[in-house]
Amino acid sequence: MVARDKARLVVLASGNGSNFQAIIDACENGRLDAEIVLLVVNRPGAYALERARTHGIPSRLIDHKDFADRESFDAAMAEAIDAARPDWIVMAGFMRILTDDFVDRFQGRLINIHPSLLPKYPGMNTHARALETGDRVHGATVHFVTPTVDAGPPIVQGRLEIFDKDDVESLKQRIHGVEHRIYPLAIDWLVKGSIDFDRAAAQTSPAVVDASGALIVPPSP
Ligand code: GAR
């Protein structure tokens, strides 16, 4: 039997990288049949760089401040990504708006995680907005990236109940817990071919995981 190569992941991050860590852990413990071949960060102080170093993962700092415009920054990122020959490009707290050219180049292989139940609350301050609105349910979404920010086909959503005692900080912590479950799960589905861009775009609603981690709605076949 010919052993199948592991799926190759490039991860893009800007900061702490706790989602990056969840993906590292899933690769290392065998839950994910994938290998992170490169981390790209756009900020020198990003703690994600330290995580990469600890786990022997190659990393590149491409500081957006070194570039005159978005186009040249994105072109440098695209070159680094292509050189790593990834199957999937995984945005894990990557806080830069991407040019249409960059997204077009990788569309179908480029995914993101966002801390809300999209299409609710694209953009920033999602936890505060959910609290201000008086929502009882909040969550996070893994989705394919398309040129419109936070609007690409969703793959899976993790949901949790908002408690009366919740504030922005407690919600942020709890949403992180949700994210660390659903991101490796979504990547596993992509690697296994359980979902792809076209099927995600065609489904009326994404798969859903509840607060205990149980899969309530599976990806549509
Ligand atoms: C995560 O909550 C992720 O959903 C969010 O940034 C955080 C990064 O945390 N991403 C966005 O808001 C993108 N629009 P991490 O660095 O600990 O993974």
Coordinates of C-alpha atoms and ligand atoms in Angstrom, one line a residue:
M1 CA 0.0 0.0 0.0
V2 CA 1.3 3.4 -0.9
A3 CA 1.3 5.8 2.1
R4 CA -0.6 9.0 1.3
D5 CA 1.3 12.2 2.0
K6 CA 0.0 14.3 4.8
A7 CA -1.9 17.4 3.7
R8 CA 0.4 20.5 3.7
L9 CA -0.9 23.5 5.7
V10 CA 0.4 27.1 5.6
V11 CA -0.9 29.1 8.6
L12 CA -1.2 32.9 8.6
A13 CA -1.3 34.7 11.9
S14 CA -0.8 38.1 13.4
G15 CA -0.8 37.7 17.2
N16 CA -1.1 35.2 20.0
G17 CA -1.8 32.2 17.8
S18 CA -3.9 30.1 20.2
N19 CA -5.8 28.7 17.1
F20 CA -2.4 28.0 15.5
Q21 CA -1.6 26.1 18.7
A22 CA -4.8 24.1 18.5
I23 CA -3.9 23.1 14.9
I24 CA -0.3 22.2 16.0
D25 CA -1.7 20.0 18.7
A26 CA -4.2 18.2 16.4
C27 CA -1.3 17.5 13.9
E28 CA 1.0 16.3 16.7
N29 CA -1.6 14.0 18.4
G30 CA -2.7 12.5 15.0
R31 CA -6.2 13.8 15.1
L32 CA -5.4 15.7 11.9
D33 CA -3.6 14.0 9.1
A34 CA -1.7 17.2 8.2
E35 CA 1.6 18.9 8.5
I36 CA 2.1 22.6 9.1
V37 CA 4.9 23.4 6.5
L38 CA 5.1 27.2 7.2
L39 CA 3.8 29.9 9.5
V40 CA 3.7 33.4 8.1
V41 CA 3.2 36.3 10.4
N42 CA 2.9 40.0 9.6
R43 CA 3.9 41.4 13.0
P44 CA 7.4 41.1 14.6
G45 CA 6.1 40.6 18.1
A46 CA 3.5 37.9 17.3
Y47 CA 3.7 35.1 19.9
A48 CA 2.7 32.7 17.2
L49 CA 6.4 32.9 16.1
E50 CA 7.5 31.5 19.5
R51 CA 5.0 28.7 19.2
A52 CA 6.4 27.8 15.7
R53 CA 9.9 27.8 17.1
T54 CA 9.0 25.5 20.1
H55 CA 7.4 23.0 17.7
G56 CA 10.1 23.1 15.0
I57 CA 7.8 24.7 12.4
P58 CA 9.4 26.9 9.7
S59 CA 8.2 30.5 10.0
R60 CA 8.5 33.7 8.0
L61 CA 8.0 37.2 9.3
I62 CA 6.7 39.4 6.4
D63 CA 6.1 42.7 8.1
H64 CA 3.4 44.7 6.3
K65 CA 5.1 47.9 7.5
D66 CA 8.0 47.1 5.1
F67 CA 5.8 47.4 2.1
A68 CA 4.5 50.5 0.3
D69 CA 1.0 49.1 -0.3
R70 CA -1.3 46.1 0.1
E71 CA -0.5 44.8 -3.4
S72 CA 3.3 44.5 -2.8
F73 CA 2.7 43.0 0.7
D74 CA 0.3 40.4 -0.6
A75 CA 2.6 39.6 -3.5
A76 CA 5.4 38.8 -1.1
M77 CA 3.1 36.6 1.0
A78 CA 1.8 34.8 -2.1
E79 CA 5.4 34.1 -3.1
A80 CA 6.3 32.6 0.3
I81 CA 3.1 30.6 0.4
D82 CA 3.6 29.2 -3.1
A83 CA 7.2 28.2 -2.3
A84 CA 5.8 26.1 0.6
R85 CA 3.4 24.2 -1.8
P86 CA 0.4 24.1 0.6
D87 CA -2.8 22.2 0.0
W88 CA -4.6 24.6 2.4
I89 CA -3.9 28.1 3.6
V90 CA -5.3 28.7 7.1
M91 CA -5.8 32.1 8.5
A92 CA -5.6 31.9 12.3
G93 CA -6.1 35.4 13.7
F94 CA -4.5 37.1 10.6
M95 CA -5.6 40.7 10.9
R96 CA -5.0 42.2 7.5
I97 CA -7.5 42.8 4.7
L98 CA -6.4 40.9 1.7
T99 CA -6.4 42.1 -1.9
D100 CA -8.8 40.6 -4.4
D101 CA -5.8 39.3 -6.4
F102 CA -4.5 37.4 -3.4
V103 CA -7.9 35.9 -2.6
D104 CA -8.5 34.9 -6.2
R105 CA -5.2 33.2 -6.4
F106 CA -5.9 30.9 -3.4
Q107 CA -9.7 30.8 -3.4
G108 CA -11.0 27.4 -2.6
R109 CA -7.9 26.6 -0.5
L110 CA -8.0 29.6 1.7
I111 CA -9.9 29.5 5.0
N112 CA -10.5 31.8 8.0
I113 CA -11.9 31.6 11.5
H114 CA -14.1 34.5 12.7
P115 CA -15.4 35.1 16.2
S116 CA -19.1 35.3 15.4
L117 CA -22.0 33.4 13.9
L118 CA -21.6 34.8 10.4
P119 CA -23.3 36.5 8.7
K120 CA -23.8 38.2 12.0
Y121 CA -21.1 40.6 13.1
P122 CA -18.5 40.6 10.3
G123 CA -15.5 42.9 11.2
M124 CA -14.3 43.8 14.6
N125 CA -15.6 43.8 18.2
T126 CA -17.9 40.9 17.7
H127 CA -18.3 40.0 21.4
A128 CA -19.2 43.5 22.4
R129 CA -21.7 43.7 19.6
A130 CA -23.4 40.4 20.5
L131 CA -23.7 41.6 24.1
E132 CA -25.0 45.0 23.1
T133 CA -27.6 43.4 20.9
G134 CA -28.8 41.2 23.8
D135 CA -28.1 37.9 21.9
R136 CA -28.5 34.7 23.8
V137 CA -26.4 32.7 21.4
H138 CA -22.9 33.5 20.1
G139 CA -20.2 31.6 18.4
A140 CA -17.5 31.3 15.8
T141 CA -17.4 30.4 12.1
V142 CA -14.8 28.7 9.9
H143 CA -15.4 29.8 6.3
F144 CA -13.8 29.9 2.9
V145 CA -12.3 33.3 2.1
T146 CA -13.7 35.3 -0.8
P147 CA -13.0 38.9 -1.7
T148 CA -15.8 40.3 0.5
V149 CA -14.5 40.3 4.1
D150 CA -16.1 37.6 6.4
A151 CA -18.6 36.7 3.7
G152 CA -17.3 33.5 2.1
P153 CA -19.1 30.1 2.3
P154 CA -19.2 28.8 5.9
I155 CA -17.9 25.3 6.7
V156 CA -18.8 25.0 10.4
Q157 CA -20.1 27.1 13.3
G158 CA -19.5 26.5 17.0
R159 CA -22.2 27.8 19.2
L160 CA -22.5 28.7 22.8
E161 CA -25.1 30.3 25.1
I162 CA -24.5 33.8 26.4
F163 CA -24.9 33.8 30.2
D164 CA -26.2 36.9 32.1
K165 CA -22.9 37.1 33.9
D166 CA -20.9 37.2 30.6
D167 CA -18.8 40.2 29.6
V168 CA -16.5 40.8 26.6
E169 CA -13.6 39.1 28.3
S170 CA -15.4 36.0 29.5
L171 CA -17.1 35.6 26.0
K172 CA -13.7 36.0 24.3
Q173 CA -12.3 33.2 26.5
R174 CA -15.2 30.9 25.9
I175 CA -15.3 31.6 22.1
H176 CA -11.6 30.7 22.0
G177 CA -12.5 27.3 23.5
V178 CA -15.1 26.8 20.7
E179 CA -12.6 27.9 18.1
H180 CA -10.0 25.5 19.2
R181 CA -12.5 22.7 18.7
I182 CA -14.0 23.7 15.4
Y183 CA -10.8 24.8 13.5
P184 CA -9.0 21.4 13.6
L185 CA -12.4 19.7 12.8
A186 CA -13.0 21.9 9.7
I187 CA -9.4 21.2 8.5
D188 CA -9.9 17.5 9.0
W189 CA -13.1 17.6 6.8
L190 CA -11.2 19.5 4.1
V191 CA -8.3 17.1 4.2
K192 CA -10.6 14.1 4.0
G193 CA -12.7 15.7 1.3
S194 CA -15.9 15.8 3.4
I195 CA -16.5 19.4 2.3
D196 CA -15.1 21.7 -0.4
F197 CA -15.7 25.2 -1.6
D198 CA -18.5 24.3 -4.1
R199 CA -20.4 22.2 -1.5
A200 CA -20.0 24.8 1.2
A201 CA -21.3 27.5 -1.2
A202 CA -24.3 25.3 -2.2
Q203 CA -25.4 24.4 1.3
T204 CA -28.1 26.6 2.9
S205 CA -26.5 26.4 6.3
P206 CA -23.2 25.1 7.7
A207 CA -22.4 22.2 10.0
V208 CA -22.9 23.1 13.7
V209 CA -21.1 22.1 16.8
D210 CA -22.6 22.8 20.3
A211 CA -20.8 24.0 23.4
S212 CA -20.0 20.5 24.5
G213 CA -18.2 19.8 21.2
A214 CA -21.0 17.6 19.9
L215 CA -21.7 17.7 16.2
I216 CA -25.4 18.6 15.9
V217 CA -25.6 19.3 12.2
P218 CA -23.0 17.5 10.0
P219 CA -21.6 18.9 6.8
S220 CA -24.1 18.3 3.9
P221 CA -23.0 15.4 1.7
Ligands
GAR1 C1 -9.6 34.6 17.1 O1 -10.6 34.8 18.0 C2 -10.1 34.7 15.7 O2 -11.4 34.3 15.5 C3 -10.0 36.2 15.5 O3 -8.8 36.6 16.1 C4 -8.6 35.7 17.2 C5 -7.1 35.2 17.1 O4 -6.8 34.5 18.3 N1 -10.0 36.5 14.1 C6 -10.6 37.5 13.6 O5 -11.2 38.3 14.3 C7 -10.6 37.7 12.1 N2 -11.6 38.5 11.6 P1 -5.5 33.6 18.3 O6 -4.3 34.5 17.8 O7 -5.3 33.3 19.8 O8 -5.7 32.4 17.5

